GROMACS .gro file of C-alpha atoms in nm:
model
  283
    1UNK     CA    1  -1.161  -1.192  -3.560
    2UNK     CA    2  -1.090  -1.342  -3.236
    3UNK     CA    3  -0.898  -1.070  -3.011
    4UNK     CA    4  -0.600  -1.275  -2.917
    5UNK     CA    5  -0.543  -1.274  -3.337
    6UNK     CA    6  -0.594  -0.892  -3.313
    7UNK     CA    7  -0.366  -0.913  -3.055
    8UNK     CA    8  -0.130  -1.069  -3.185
    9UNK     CA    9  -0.099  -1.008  -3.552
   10UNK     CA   10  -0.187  -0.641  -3.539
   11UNK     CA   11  -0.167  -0.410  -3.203
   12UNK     CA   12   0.170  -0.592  -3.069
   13UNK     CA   13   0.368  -0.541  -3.403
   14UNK     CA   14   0.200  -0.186  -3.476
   15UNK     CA   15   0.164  -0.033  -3.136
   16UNK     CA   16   0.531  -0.179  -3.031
   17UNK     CA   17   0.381  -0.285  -2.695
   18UNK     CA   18   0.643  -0.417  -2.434
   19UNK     CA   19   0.600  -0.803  -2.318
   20UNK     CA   20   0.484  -0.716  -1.963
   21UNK     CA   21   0.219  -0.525  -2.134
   22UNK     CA   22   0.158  -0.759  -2.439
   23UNK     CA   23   0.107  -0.992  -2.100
   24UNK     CA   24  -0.164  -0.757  -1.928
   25UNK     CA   25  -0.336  -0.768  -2.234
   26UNK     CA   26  -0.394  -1.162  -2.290
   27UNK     CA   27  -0.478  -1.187  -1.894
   28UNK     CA   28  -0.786  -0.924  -1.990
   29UNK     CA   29  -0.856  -1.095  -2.316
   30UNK     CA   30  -0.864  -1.450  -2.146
   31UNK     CA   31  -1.070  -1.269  -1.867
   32UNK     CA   32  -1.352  -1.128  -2.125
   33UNK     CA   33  -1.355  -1.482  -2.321
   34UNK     CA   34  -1.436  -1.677  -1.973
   35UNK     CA   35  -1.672  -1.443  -1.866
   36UNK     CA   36  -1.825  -1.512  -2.205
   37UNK     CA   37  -1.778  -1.848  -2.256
   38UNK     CA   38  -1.624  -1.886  -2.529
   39UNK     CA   39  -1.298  -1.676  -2.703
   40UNK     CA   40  -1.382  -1.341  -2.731
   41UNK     CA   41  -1.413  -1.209  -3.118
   42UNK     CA   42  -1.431  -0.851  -3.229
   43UNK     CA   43  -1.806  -0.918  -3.293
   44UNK     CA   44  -1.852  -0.969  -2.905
   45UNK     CA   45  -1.698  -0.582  -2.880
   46UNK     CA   46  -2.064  -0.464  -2.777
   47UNK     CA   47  -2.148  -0.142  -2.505
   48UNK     CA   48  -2.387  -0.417  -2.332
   49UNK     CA   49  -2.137  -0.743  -2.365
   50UNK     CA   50  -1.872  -0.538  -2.225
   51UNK     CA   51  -2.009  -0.335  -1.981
   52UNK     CA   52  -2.153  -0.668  -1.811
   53UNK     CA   53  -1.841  -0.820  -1.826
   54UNK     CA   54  -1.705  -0.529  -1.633
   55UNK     CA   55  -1.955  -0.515  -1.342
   56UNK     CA   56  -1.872  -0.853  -1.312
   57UNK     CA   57  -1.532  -0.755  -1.253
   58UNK     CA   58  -1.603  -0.460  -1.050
   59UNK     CA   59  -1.780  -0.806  -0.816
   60UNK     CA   60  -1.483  -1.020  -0.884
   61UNK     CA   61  -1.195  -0.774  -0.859
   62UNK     CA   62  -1.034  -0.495  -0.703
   63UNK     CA   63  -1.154  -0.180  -0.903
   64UNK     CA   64  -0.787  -0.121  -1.014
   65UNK     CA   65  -0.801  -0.403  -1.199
   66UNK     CA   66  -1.152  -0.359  -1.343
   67UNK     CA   67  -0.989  -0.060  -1.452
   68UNK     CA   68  -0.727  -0.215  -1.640
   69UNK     CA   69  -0.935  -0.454  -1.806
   70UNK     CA   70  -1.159  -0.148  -1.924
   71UNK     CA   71  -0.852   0.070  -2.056
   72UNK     CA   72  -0.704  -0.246  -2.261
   73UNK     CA   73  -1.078  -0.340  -2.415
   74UNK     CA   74  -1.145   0.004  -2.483
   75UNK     CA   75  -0.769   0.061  -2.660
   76UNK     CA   76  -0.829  -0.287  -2.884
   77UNK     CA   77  -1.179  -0.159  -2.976
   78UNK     CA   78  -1.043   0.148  -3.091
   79UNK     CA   79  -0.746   0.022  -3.272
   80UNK     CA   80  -1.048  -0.236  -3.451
   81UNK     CA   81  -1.283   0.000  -3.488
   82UNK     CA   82  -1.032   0.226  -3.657
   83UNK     CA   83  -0.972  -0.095  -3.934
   84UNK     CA   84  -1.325  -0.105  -4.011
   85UNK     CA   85  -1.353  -0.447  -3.778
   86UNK     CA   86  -1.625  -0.362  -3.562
   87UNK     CA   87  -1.935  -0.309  -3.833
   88UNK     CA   88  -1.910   0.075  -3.702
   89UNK     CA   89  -1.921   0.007  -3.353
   90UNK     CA   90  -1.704   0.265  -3.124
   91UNK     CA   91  -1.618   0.192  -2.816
   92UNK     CA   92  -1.884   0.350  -2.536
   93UNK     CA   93  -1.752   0.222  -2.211
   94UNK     CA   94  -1.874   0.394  -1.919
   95UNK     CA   95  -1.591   0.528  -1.677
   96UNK     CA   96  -1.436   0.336  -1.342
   97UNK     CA   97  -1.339   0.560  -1.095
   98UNK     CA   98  -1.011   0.401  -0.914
   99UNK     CA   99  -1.089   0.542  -0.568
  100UNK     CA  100  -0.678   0.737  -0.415
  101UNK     CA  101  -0.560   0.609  -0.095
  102UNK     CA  102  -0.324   0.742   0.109
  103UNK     CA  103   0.019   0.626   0.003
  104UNK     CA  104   0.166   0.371   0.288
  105UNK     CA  105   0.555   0.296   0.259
  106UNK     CA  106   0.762   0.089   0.505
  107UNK     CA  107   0.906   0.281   0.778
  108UNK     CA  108   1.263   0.215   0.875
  109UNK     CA  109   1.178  -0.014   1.126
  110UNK     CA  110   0.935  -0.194   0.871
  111UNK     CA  111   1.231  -0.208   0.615
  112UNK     CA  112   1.484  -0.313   0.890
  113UNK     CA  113   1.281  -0.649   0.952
  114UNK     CA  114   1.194  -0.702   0.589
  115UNK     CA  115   1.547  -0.721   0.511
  116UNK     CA  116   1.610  -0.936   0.848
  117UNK     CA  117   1.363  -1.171   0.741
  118UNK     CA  118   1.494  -1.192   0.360
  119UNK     CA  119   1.837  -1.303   0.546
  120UNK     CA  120   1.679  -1.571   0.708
  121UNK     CA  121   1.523  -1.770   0.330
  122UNK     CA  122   1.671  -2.089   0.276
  123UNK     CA  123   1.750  -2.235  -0.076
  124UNK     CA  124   1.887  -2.091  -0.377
  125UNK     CA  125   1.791  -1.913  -0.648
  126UNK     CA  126   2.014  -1.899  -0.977
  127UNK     CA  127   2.244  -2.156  -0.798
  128UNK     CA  128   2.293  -1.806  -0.554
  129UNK     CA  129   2.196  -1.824  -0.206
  130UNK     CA  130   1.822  -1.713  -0.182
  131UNK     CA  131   1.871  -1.496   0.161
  132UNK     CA  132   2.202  -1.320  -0.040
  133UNK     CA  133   2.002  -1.278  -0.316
  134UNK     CA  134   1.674  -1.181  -0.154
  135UNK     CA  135   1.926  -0.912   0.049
  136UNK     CA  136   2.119  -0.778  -0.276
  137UNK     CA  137   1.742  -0.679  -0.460
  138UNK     CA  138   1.616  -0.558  -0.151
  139UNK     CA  139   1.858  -0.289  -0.080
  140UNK     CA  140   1.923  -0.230  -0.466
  141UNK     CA  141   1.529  -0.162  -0.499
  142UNK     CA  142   1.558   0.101  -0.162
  143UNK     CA  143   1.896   0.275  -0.282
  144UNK     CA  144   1.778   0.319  -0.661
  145UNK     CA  145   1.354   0.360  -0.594
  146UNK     CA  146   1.383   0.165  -0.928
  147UNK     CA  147   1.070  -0.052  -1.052
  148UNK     CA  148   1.161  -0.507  -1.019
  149UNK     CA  149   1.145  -0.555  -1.366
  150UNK     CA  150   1.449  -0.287  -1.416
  151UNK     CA  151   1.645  -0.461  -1.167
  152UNK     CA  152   1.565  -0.821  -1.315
  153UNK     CA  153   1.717  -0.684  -1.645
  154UNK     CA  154   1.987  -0.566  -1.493
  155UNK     CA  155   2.330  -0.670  -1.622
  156UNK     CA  156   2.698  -0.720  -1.440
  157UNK     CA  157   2.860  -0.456  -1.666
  158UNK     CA  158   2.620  -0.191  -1.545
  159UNK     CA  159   2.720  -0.183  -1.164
  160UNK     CA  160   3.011  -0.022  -0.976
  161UNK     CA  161   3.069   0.062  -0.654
  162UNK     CA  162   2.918   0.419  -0.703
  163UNK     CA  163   2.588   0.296  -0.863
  164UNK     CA  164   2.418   0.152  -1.138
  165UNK     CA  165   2.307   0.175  -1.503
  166UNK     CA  166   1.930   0.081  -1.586
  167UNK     CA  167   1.898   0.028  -1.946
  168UNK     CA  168   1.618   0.178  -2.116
  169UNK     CA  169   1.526  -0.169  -2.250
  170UNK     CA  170   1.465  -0.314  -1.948
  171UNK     CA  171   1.270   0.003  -1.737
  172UNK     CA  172   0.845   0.071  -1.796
  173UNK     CA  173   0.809   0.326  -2.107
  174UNK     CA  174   1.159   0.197  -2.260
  175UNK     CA  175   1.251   0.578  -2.324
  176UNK     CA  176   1.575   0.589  -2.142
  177UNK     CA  177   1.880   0.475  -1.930
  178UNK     CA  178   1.898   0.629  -1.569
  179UNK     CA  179   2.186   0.580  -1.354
  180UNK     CA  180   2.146   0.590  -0.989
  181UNK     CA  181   2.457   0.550  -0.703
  182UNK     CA  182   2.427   0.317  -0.409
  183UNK     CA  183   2.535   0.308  -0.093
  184UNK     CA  184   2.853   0.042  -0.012
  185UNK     CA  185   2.636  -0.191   0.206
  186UNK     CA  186   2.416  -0.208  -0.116
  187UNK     CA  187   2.773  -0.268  -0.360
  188UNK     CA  188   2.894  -0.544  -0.076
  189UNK     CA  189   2.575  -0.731  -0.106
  190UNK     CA  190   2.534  -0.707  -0.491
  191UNK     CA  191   2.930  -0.811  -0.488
  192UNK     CA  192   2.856  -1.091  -0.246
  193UNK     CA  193   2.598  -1.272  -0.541
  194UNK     CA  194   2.860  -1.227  -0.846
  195UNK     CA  195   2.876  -1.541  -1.046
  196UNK     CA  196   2.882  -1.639  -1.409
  197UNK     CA  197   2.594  -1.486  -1.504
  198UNK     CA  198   2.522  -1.190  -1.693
  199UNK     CA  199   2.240  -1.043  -1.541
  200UNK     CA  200   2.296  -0.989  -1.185
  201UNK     CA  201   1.959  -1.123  -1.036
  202UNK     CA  202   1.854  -1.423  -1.241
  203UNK     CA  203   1.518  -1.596  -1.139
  204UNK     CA  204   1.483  -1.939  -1.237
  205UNK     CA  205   1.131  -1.957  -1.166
  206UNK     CA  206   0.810  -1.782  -1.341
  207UNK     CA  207   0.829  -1.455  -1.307
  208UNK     CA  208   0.446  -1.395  -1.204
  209UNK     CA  209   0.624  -1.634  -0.850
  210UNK     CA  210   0.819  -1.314  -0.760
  211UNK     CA  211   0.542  -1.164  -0.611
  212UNK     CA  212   0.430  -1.492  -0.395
  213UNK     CA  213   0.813  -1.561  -0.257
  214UNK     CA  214   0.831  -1.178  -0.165
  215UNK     CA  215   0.449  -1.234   0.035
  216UNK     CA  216   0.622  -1.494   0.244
  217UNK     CA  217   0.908  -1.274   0.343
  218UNK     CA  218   0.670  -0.991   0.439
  219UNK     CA  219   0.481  -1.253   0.694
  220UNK     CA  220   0.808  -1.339   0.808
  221UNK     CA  221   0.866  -1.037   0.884
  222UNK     CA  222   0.529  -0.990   1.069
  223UNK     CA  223   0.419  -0.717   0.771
  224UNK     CA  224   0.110  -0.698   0.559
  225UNK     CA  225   0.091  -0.913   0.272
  226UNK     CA  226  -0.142  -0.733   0.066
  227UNK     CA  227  -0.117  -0.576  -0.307
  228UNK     CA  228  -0.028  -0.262  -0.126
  229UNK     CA  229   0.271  -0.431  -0.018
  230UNK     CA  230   0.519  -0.542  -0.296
  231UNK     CA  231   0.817  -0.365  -0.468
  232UNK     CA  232   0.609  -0.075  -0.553
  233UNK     CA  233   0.578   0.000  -0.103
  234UNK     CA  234   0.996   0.001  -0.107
  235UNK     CA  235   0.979   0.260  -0.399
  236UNK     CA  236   0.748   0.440  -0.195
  237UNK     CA  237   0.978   0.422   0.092
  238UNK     CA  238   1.262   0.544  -0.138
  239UNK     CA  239   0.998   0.878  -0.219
  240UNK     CA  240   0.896   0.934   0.053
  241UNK     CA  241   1.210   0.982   0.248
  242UNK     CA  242   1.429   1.163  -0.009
  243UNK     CA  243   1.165   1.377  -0.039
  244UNK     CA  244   1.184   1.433   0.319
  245UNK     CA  245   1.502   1.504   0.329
  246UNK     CA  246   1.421   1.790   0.082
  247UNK     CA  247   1.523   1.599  -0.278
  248UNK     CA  248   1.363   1.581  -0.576
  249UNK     CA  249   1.125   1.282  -0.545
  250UNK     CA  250   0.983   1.304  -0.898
  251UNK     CA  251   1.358   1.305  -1.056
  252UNK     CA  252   1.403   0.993  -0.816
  253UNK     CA  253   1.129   0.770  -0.927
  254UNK     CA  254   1.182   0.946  -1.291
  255UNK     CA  255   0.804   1.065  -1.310
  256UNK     CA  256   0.670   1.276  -1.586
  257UNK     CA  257   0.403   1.436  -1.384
  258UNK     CA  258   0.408   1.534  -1.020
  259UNK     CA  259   0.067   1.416  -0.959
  260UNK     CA  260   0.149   1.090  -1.010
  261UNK     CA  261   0.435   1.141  -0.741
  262UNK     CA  262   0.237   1.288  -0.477
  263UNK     CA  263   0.072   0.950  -0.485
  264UNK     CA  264   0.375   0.790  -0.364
  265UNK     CA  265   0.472   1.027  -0.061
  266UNK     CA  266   0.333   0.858   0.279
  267UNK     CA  267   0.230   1.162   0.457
  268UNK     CA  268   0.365   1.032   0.765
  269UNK     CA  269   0.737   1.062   0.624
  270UNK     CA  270   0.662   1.341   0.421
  271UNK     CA  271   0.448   1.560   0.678
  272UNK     CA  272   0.229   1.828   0.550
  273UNK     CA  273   0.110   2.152   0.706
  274UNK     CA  274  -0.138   2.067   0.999
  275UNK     CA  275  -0.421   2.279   1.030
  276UNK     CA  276  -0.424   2.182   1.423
  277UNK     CA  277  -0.115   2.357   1.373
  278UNK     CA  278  -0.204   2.658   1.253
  279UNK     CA  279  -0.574   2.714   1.390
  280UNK     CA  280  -0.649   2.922   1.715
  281UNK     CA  281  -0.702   2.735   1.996
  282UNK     CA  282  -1.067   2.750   2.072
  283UNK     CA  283  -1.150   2.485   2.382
   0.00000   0.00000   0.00000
């Protein structure tokens, strides 16, 4: 059976996937099939096959997304395996270690000339002015330390001038609403892109372009334009200052585990103990 079938006809209906994910999946399935050369099957769900086609992604790709790839091959090989698919075969994927970096969020000076840079875009986007727009989702993403596809899915009825609504339909894990307030220079700029339109930041382009219109804002703005550097830095920045200011960053970014928070606290907002600090002087 040829995965995208499995795909398609089986794990998306029984699993319940969501269509970012459902998407993640056919970018490692189209992946495996070029690296084989033809469209991969459930019969090329070999230890060898696939553990060559990830060292060739280990060559190819950053490690996080060799990582991916391995997770998503290993979770259809299971779900096959377990339907008697696989002539027996279980999946025996060696691990990839995704090495932690320190986390790196914009500073306020940083945000200051992303958002002075968004001002300046020319165009439109929705028929709404891009630099309005660009402005609105800026400050909405710093206020709320919400993900972009929650804000994209964002709807009219679910903002007033205290804060907004995220649907549970719309947010990673689809378990449920959150509300977070905003400040009024956030309500004024969502206000100033009101139209027609039920959801309040239409994009009229692919999606996947999101990403690329954001990297020419950051070298606008004279910042790095590097994966490190999308919507996930500003919810970063959102952590890493409330948690500064002594709130509860995992509640925030609506974690279950605070592991996975820690990740997003830039140590140079959020500043540990020192030892320096704390040592006896010695020289």
């Amino acid at each position: 059976m040829r995965l995208e079938a499995l795909l398609d006809d089986y794990y998306v209906p029984l699993k319940g996937v969501s269509a970012r994910t459902e998407k993640l999946y056919r970018y490692t399935i189209q992946a495996f099939g070029e690296h084989l050369g033809h469209a991969a099957t459930t019969d090329d769900l070999h230890e060898l096959t696939v553990a060559r086609f990830l060292s060739a992604r280990l060559r190819e790709m950053a490690v996080a997304t060799a990582a991916k790839d391995r997770t998503q091959l290993r979770a259809l090989w299971e779900f096959a395996a377990r339907r008697g698919l696989t002539d027996g075969r279980w999946p025996q994927i060696r691990p990839i270690r995704v090495p932690e970096r320190v986390p790196r969020c914009w500073l306020t000076e940083e945000m200051q000339r992303l958002l002075a840079a968004a001002s300046e875009r020319q165009g439109t986007i929705a028929g709404v002015p891009a630099a309005a727009w660009w402005r609105a989702a800026l400050l909405l993403c710093y206020d709320s330390g919400e993900r972009i596809a929650p804000l994209l899915s964002l709807e009219w009825p679910d903002v007033t001038p205290a804060g907004v609504t995220f649907r549970a339909e719309g947010r990673k894990g689809q378990r449920r609403d959150i509300y977070r307030q905003i400040s009024p220079e956030t309500f004024a700029a969502i206000q100033a892109i009101r139209g027609p339109r039920l959801r309040v930041f239409d994009w009229d382009r692919a999606t996947s372009s999101l990403w690329g219109h954001l990297g020419k804002i950051l070298e606008a703005a004279g910042l790095p334009n590097d994966r490190y550097s999308k919507f996930h830095c500003i919810r970063k920045t959102t952590a890493s200052y409330a948690a500064a200011a002594g709130l509860d960053a995992q509640r925030l970014l609506d974690h279950a585990s605070p592991k996975t928070t820690r990740a997003y606290l830039d140590p140079r907002v959020v500043i540990p103990p020192s030892a320096p600090d704390v040592l006896p002087r010695v020289g």
